[in-house]
Tab-separated table of C-alpha atoms in Angstrom:
chain	number	residue	atom	x	y	z
A	1	MET	CA	11.450	-3.481	-34.513
A	2	GLN	CA	9.999	-6.468	-35.961
A	3	ASP	CA	8.434	-9.099	-33.335
A	4	LYS	CA	9.374	-6.394	-30.653
A	5	THR	CA	7.620	-4.142	-28.046
A	6	ILE	CA	8.484	-0.773	-27.393
A	7	ALA	CA	7.031	0.725	-24.107
A	8	PHE	CA	7.059	4.434	-23.125
A	9	ILE	CA	6.265	4.970	-19.406
A	10	GLY	CA	6.063	8.365	-17.678
A	11	VAL	CA	4.489	11.601	-17.795
A	12	SER	CA	2.279	13.281	-20.577
A	13	LEU	CA	5.479	14.135	-22.286
A	14	GLY	CA	6.278	10.419	-22.711
A	15	ARG	CA	2.665	10.114	-24.187
A	16	GLN	CA	3.708	12.766	-26.603
A	17	GLN	CA	6.732	10.771	-27.624
A	18	PHE	CA	4.481	7.545	-27.860
A	19	GLN	CA	2.143	9.706	-30.134
A	20	SER	CA	5.156	10.859	-32.163
A	21	LEU	CA	6.352	7.363	-32.811
A	22	MET	CA	2.624	6.165	-33.508
A	23	CYS	CA	2.352	8.948	-36.268
A	24	MET	CA	5.888	7.859	-37.635
A	25	ALA	CA	4.995	4.261	-37.794
A	26	THR	CA	1.826	4.873	-39.729
A	27	GLY	CA	2.987	7.488	-41.800
A	28	GLY	CA	0.368	9.910	-40.450
A	29	GLU	CA	-2.265	8.014	-42.156
A	30	VAL	CA	-5.279	6.073	-40.715
A	31	SER	CA	-4.003	2.545	-40.563
A	32	PRO	CA	-7.365	0.035	-40.069
A	33	GLU	CA	-5.101	-2.976	-39.708
A	34	VAL	CA	-3.485	-1.371	-36.416
A	35	GLU	CA	-4.813	-3.256	-33.379
A	36	ASP	CA	-5.832	-1.886	-30.053
A	37	ILE	CA	-4.538	-4.495	-27.695
A	38	GLY	CA	-5.033	-2.654	-24.445
A	39	ARG	CA	-6.834	-5.489	-22.800
A	40	GLU	CA	-4.004	-7.852	-23.321
A	41	TYR	CA	-2.367	-5.193	-20.742
A	42	ASP	CA	-5.472	-4.571	-18.653
A	43	LEU	CA	-5.327	-1.038	-20.068
A	44	VAL	CA	-9.064	-0.586	-19.988
A	45	LYS	CA	-11.168	1.977	-18.221
A	46	HIS	CA	-12.355	0.631	-14.817
A	47	ARG	CA	-15.312	1.617	-13.039
A	48	GLY	CA	-15.020	4.976	-11.364
A	49	SER	CA	-11.842	5.654	-13.443
A	50	ILE	CA	-11.483	9.357	-15.053
A	51	ARG	CA	-9.373	7.929	-17.849
A	52	LEU	CA	-7.318	5.332	-19.185
A	53	ASP	CA	-3.847	4.831	-17.687
A	54	GLY	CA	-2.434	3.954	-21.204
A	55	TRP	CA	-2.919	2.442	-24.737
A	56	VAL	CA	-1.194	-0.366	-26.419
A	57	TYR	CA	-1.334	-0.811	-30.396
A	58	ARG	CA	0.086	-3.860	-32.284
A	59	PHE	CA	1.175	-3.659	-36.213
A	60	PRO	CA	0.424	-6.983	-37.438
A	61	LYS	CA	2.477	-7.012	-40.571
A	62	THR	CA	5.486	-6.800	-38.513
A	63	ASN	CA	4.198	-7.882	-35.328
A	64	THR	CA	5.278	-4.561	-33.518
A	65	THR	CA	3.978	-3.300	-30.568
A	66	ILE	CA	3.986	0.395	-29.200
A	67	LEU	CA	2.605	1.151	-25.814
A	68	TYR	CA	2.271	3.801	-23.413
A	69	TYR	CA	1.586	3.755	-19.821
A	70	TRP	CA	1.127	6.837	-17.337
A	71	SER	CA	3.289	7.036	-14.350
A	72	SER	CA	4.023	10.603	-13.564
A	73	THR	CA	6.712	9.928	-10.892
A	74	LEU	CA	7.680	6.192	-11.548
A	75	ALA	CA	6.738	5.527	-8.061
A	76	ASP	CA	4.260	2.777	-7.378
A	77	LEU	CA	0.737	4.186	-6.310
A	78	VAL	CA	-1.357	2.175	-4.057
A	79	PRO	CA	-4.631	3.157	-2.367
A	80	ILE	CA	-4.060	3.359	1.434
A	81	ASN	CA	-7.640	2.152	1.970
A	82	ILE	CA	-8.820	-0.014	-0.844
A	83	THR	CA	-12.504	-0.018	0.376
A	84	ASP	CA	-12.603	3.794	0.600
A	85	PRO	CA	-12.913	5.428	-2.970
A	86	THR	CA	-11.744	8.972	-1.488
A	87	THR	CA	-8.671	7.474	0.219
A	88	ASP	CA	-5.186	8.990	-0.181
A	89	ALA	CA	-2.602	6.904	-2.175
A	90	ALA	CA	0.693	5.665	-0.956
A	91	MET	CA	3.476	6.707	-3.346
A	92	HIS	CA	6.180	4.245	-2.982
A	93	LEU	CA	9.494	6.093	-3.563
A	94	ASP	CA	11.477	2.866	-3.566
A	95	ARG	CA	9.217	0.635	-5.611
A	96	LEU	CA	8.466	0.817	-9.410
A	97	PRO	CA	4.723	0.939	-10.666
A	98	ALA	CA	3.160	-2.455	-10.577
A	99	PHE	CA	2.580	-2.287	-14.347
A	100	MET	CA	6.247	-2.075	-15.168
A	101	ARG	CA	7.302	-5.016	-12.677
A	102	LYS	CA	4.431	-7.090	-14.003
A	103	ASN	CA	5.147	-6.450	-17.886
A	104	LEU	CA	8.941	-5.993	-17.955
A	105	HIS	CA	9.461	-9.544	-19.462
A	106	ARG	CA	7.363	-8.498	-22.467
A	107	PHE	CA	9.289	-5.240	-23.384
A	108	ASP	CA	12.259	-5.123	-25.717
A	109	VAL	CA	12.714	-1.350	-25.535
A	110	LEU	CA	11.671	0.544	-22.635
A	111	VAL	CA	11.714	4.459	-22.299
A	112	LEU	CA	11.193	6.264	-19.084
A	113	ASN	CA	10.854	9.883	-18.049
A	114	THR	CA	9.729	11.685	-15.095
A	115	GLY	CA	10.337	15.368	-13.753
A	116	HIS	CA	7.486	18.035	-13.949
A	117	HIS	CA	5.257	16.490	-11.642
A	118	TRP	CA	7.501	16.567	-8.612
A	119	ASN	CA	5.853	19.432	-6.990
A	120	ARG	CA	3.654	20.104	-3.785
A	121	GLY	CA	0.601	21.118	-5.761
A	122	LYS	CA	0.587	17.798	-7.803
A	123	LEU	CA	0.931	15.826	-4.675
A	124	ARG	CA	-1.777	17.537	-2.785
A	125	ALA	CA	-4.274	17.319	-5.678
A	126	ASN	CA	-3.580	13.771	-6.392
A	127	ARG	CA	-3.554	12.884	-2.551
A	128	TRP	CA	-0.204	11.190	-2.753
A	129	VAL	CA	1.603	10.381	0.713
A	130	MET	CA	5.380	9.506	0.025
A	131	TYR	CA	6.260	6.135	1.576
A	132	VAL	CA	9.566	4.302	1.845
A	133	ASN	CA	9.900	0.774	3.286
A	134	GLY	CA	6.326	0.251	3.367
A	135	LYS	CA	5.538	3.248	5.669
A	136	PRO	CA	5.173	7.184	5.487
A	137	ILE	CA	8.751	8.627	5.210
A	138	GLU	CA	10.383	9.412	8.506
A	139	ASP	CA	13.579	10.695	6.846
A	140	GLU	CA	13.339	14.500	6.859
A	141	GLY	CA	15.881	14.749	4.069
A	142	LEU	CA	13.161	12.926	1.866
A	143	ALA	CA	10.473	15.098	2.668
A	144	ASP	CA	12.383	17.628	0.142
A	145	LEU	CA	10.727	16.888	-3.008
A	146	ALA	CA	14.283	17.307	-4.910
A	147	ASN	CA	15.725	14.718	-2.840
A	148	ALA	CA	12.427	12.481	-2.952
A	149	LYS	CA	12.623	12.697	-6.680
A	150	ASN	CA	16.376	11.926	-6.928
A	151	PHE	CA	15.906	8.767	-4.441
A	152	THR	CA	13.032	7.583	-6.752
A	153	VAL	CA	15.051	8.039	-9.915
A	154	TYR	CA	18.286	6.270	-8.626
A	155	SER	CA	16.048	3.579	-7.138
A	156	VAL	CA	14.186	2.882	-10.387
A	157	THR	CA	17.532	2.981	-12.417
A	158	ARG	CA	19.444	0.490	-10.033
A	159	TRP	CA	16.485	-2.053	-9.788
A	160	LEU	CA	16.273	-2.197	-13.786
A	161	ASP	CA	20.072	-2.473	-13.992
A	162	SER	CA	19.823	-5.347	-11.727
A	163	GLN	CA	17.109	-7.036	-14.115
A	164	LEU	CA	18.987	-6.852	-17.381
A	165	SER	CA	20.941	-9.904	-16.922
A	166	SER	CA	17.594	-11.940	-16.691
A	167	HIS	CA	16.103	-9.722	-19.476
A	168	PRO	CA	19.066	-9.950	-21.975
A	169	ARG	CA	17.071	-8.744	-25.133
A	170	LEU	CA	15.712	-5.717	-23.014
A	171	LYS	CA	17.292	-2.109	-23.932
A	172	VAL	CA	16.357	0.461	-21.171
A	173	PHE	CA	16.576	4.298	-21.801
A	174	PHE	CA	15.984	7.064	-19.230
A	175	ARG	CA	14.821	10.182	-21.210
A	176	THR	CA	16.164	13.332	-19.733
A	177	ILE	CA	13.533	16.168	-18.664
A	178	SER	CA	11.873	18.131	-21.426
A	179	PRO	CA	12.254	21.980	-20.934
A	180	ARG	CA	9.577	24.338	-20.342
A	181	HIS	CA	9.354	27.748	-22.171
A	182	PHE	CA	7.150	30.051	-20.116
A	183	LEU	CA	7.875	33.670	-20.178
A	184	ASN	CA	6.725	36.617	-17.824
A	185	GLY	CA	4.882	34.181	-15.780
A	186	ASP	CA	3.918	30.424	-15.549
A	187	TRP	CA	1.032	28.560	-16.881
A	188	ASN	CA	-1.417	30.101	-14.535
A	189	SER	CA	-0.239	33.237	-14.005
A	190	GLY	CA	0.073	34.772	-17.611
A	191	GLY	CA	3.349	32.933	-18.877
A	192	SER	CA	3.376	32.855	-22.689
A	193	CYS	CA	5.726	31.497	-25.463
A	194	ASP	CA	5.020	33.572	-28.324
A	195	ASN	CA	8.076	33.158	-30.560
A	196	THR	CA	7.473	31.577	-33.918
A	197	THR	CA	11.015	31.495	-35.347
A	198	PRO	CA	12.824	28.633	-34.730
A	199	LEU	CA	16.394	28.621	-33.353
A	200	THR	CA	16.318	32.366	-32.125
A	201	GLY	CA	18.636	31.435	-29.469
A	202	GLY	CA	21.279	29.587	-31.298
A	203	SER	CA	21.388	26.404	-33.223
A	204	GLU	CA	24.134	24.136	-31.631
A	205	VAL	CA	24.427	22.174	-28.441
A	206	VAL	CA	27.999	22.416	-27.446
A	207	GLN	CA	28.166	21.435	-23.967
A	208	ASP	CA	29.724	17.991	-22.992
A	209	LYS	CA	27.373	17.059	-20.069
A	210	SER	CA	23.683	16.690	-19.675
A	211	SER	CA	21.449	19.521	-18.545
A	212	ASP	CA	19.627	16.972	-16.588
A	213	GLU	CA	22.092	16.068	-14.119
A	214	VAL	CA	19.923	13.956	-11.958
A	215	ILE	CA	19.072	11.575	-14.770
A	216	GLU	CA	22.573	11.443	-16.213
A	217	GLY	CA	24.002	10.865	-12.505
A	218	ALA	CA	21.376	8.031	-11.959
A	219	VAL	CA	22.550	5.958	-15.226
A	220	ARG	CA	26.201	6.361	-14.657
A	221	ARG	CA	27.955	3.191	-14.209
A	222	THR	CA	24.862	1.119	-15.136
A	223	ARG	CA	23.355	-0.474	-18.326
A	224	VAL	CA	20.488	1.825	-18.422
A	225	LYS	CA	21.134	4.179	-21.496
A	226	LEU	CA	20.910	8.079	-21.451
A	227	LEU	CA	18.454	9.401	-23.979
A	228	ASP	CA	19.464	13.099	-23.728
A	229	ILE	CA	17.108	15.554	-25.206
A	230	THR	CA	17.007	18.446	-22.770
A	231	ALA	CA	19.696	20.759	-24.441
A	232	LEU	CA	18.571	20.225	-28.028
A	233	SER	CA	14.815	20.967	-27.060
A	234	GLU	CA	15.798	24.036	-25.193
A	235	LEU	CA	16.745	25.542	-28.518
A	236	ARG	CA	13.139	25.166	-29.936
A	237	ASP	CA	11.090	27.515	-27.669
A	238	GLU	CA	8.838	28.184	-30.667
A	239	GLY	CA	7.730	24.625	-30.986
A	240	HIS	CA	5.353	24.336	-28.276
A	241	ILE	CA	1.496	24.417	-28.425
A	242	SER	CA	1.400	27.843	-26.830
A	243	ARG	CA	-2.525	29.359	-27.187
A	244	TYR	CA	-3.168	27.142	-30.043
A	245	SER	CA	-4.561	24.011	-28.390
A	246	VAL	CA	-8.040	22.865	-29.402
A	247	LYS	CA	-8.812	23.125	-25.743
A	248	ALA	CA	-7.236	26.243	-25.154
A	249	THR	CA	-8.349	28.561	-22.057
A	250	GLN	CA	-8.303	32.508	-22.389
A	251	GLY	CA	-5.058	33.426	-21.027
A	252	VAL	CA	-3.415	30.142	-20.413
A	253	ASN	CA	-0.612	29.065	-22.816
A	254	ASP	CA	0.757	25.598	-22.808
A	255	CYS	CA	4.485	26.082	-23.068
A	256	LEU	CA	5.470	22.627	-21.734
A	257	HIS	CA	3.987	20.091	-24.452
A	258	TRP	CA	4.946	20.280	-27.918
A	259	CYS	CA	3.274	20.397	-31.177
A	260	LEU	CA	2.981	17.167	-33.227
A	261	HIS	CA	4.569	16.744	-35.496
A	262	GLY	CA	7.417	18.608	-33.874
A	263	ILE	CA	10.261	18.059	-31.310
A	264	PRO	CA	9.246	14.649	-30.175
A	265	ASP	CA	9.983	13.337	-33.570
A	266	THR	CA	13.568	14.357	-33.117
A	267	TRP	CA	13.754	12.402	-29.696
A	268	ASN	CA	12.427	9.374	-31.553
A	269	GLU	CA	15.178	9.542	-34.293
A	270	LEU	CA	17.822	9.815	-31.414
A	271	LEU	CA	15.810	6.812	-29.768
A	272	ALA	CA	16.079	4.880	-33.020
A	273	ALA	CA	19.796	5.734	-33.739
A	274	GLN	CA	20.557	4.266	-30.138
A	275	VAL	CA	18.555	1.258	-30.461
């Protein structure tokens, strides 16, 4: 990856893969020579923002850049009324995030992911209104979130495939969904993942097809590559943060995100082998 840029764009599990790669690249040690170049990508905390939208770091010795950008649905989010700080946001299912479109020419490897934010609770909480063709959706089929997700994933994949001829050095990967392991409830209803023994449910992936049929179908007959991590991660239910988060709330377990070092390191080993 000398003189290369690798970009992770997606949900917080994409952030974990980014964090894993940063740890692997630094050997888990503090590296003062690594440069924070977020400003070059306008990834700074703007007035009124709750958090940064991502991070970018450059390793000067090899001129390698590793970045993460948060985009939970891979749809472009635009305030409906830019003068109103409490406005809803148009969630354009047929348009990639502006950050990705603007910076695509800077990437050598792009790793996408989405999945767990496609639920009504997330849309309501974030005040996202689904749009297609520049206006609120009128197709009743797209009102179903499973269909809306599929539409977006296929739209993103087709657009990126159409761009690869004009970006010949770019390799694009769509990572399949990371599995959850909640038992006896969900994250907000007492669900837990208390197993501490690896591979209690088996140690082999023997299926020929991906467990994530949506992503597998979207990349088929395109030049976008499949980074299939679902089935192998399914075997590692003991690898989640569980109740051991530094920000843990009594009775709430995290059986979605992973301990680091941990399973996302394997995702990056698979990515490196494909690159």
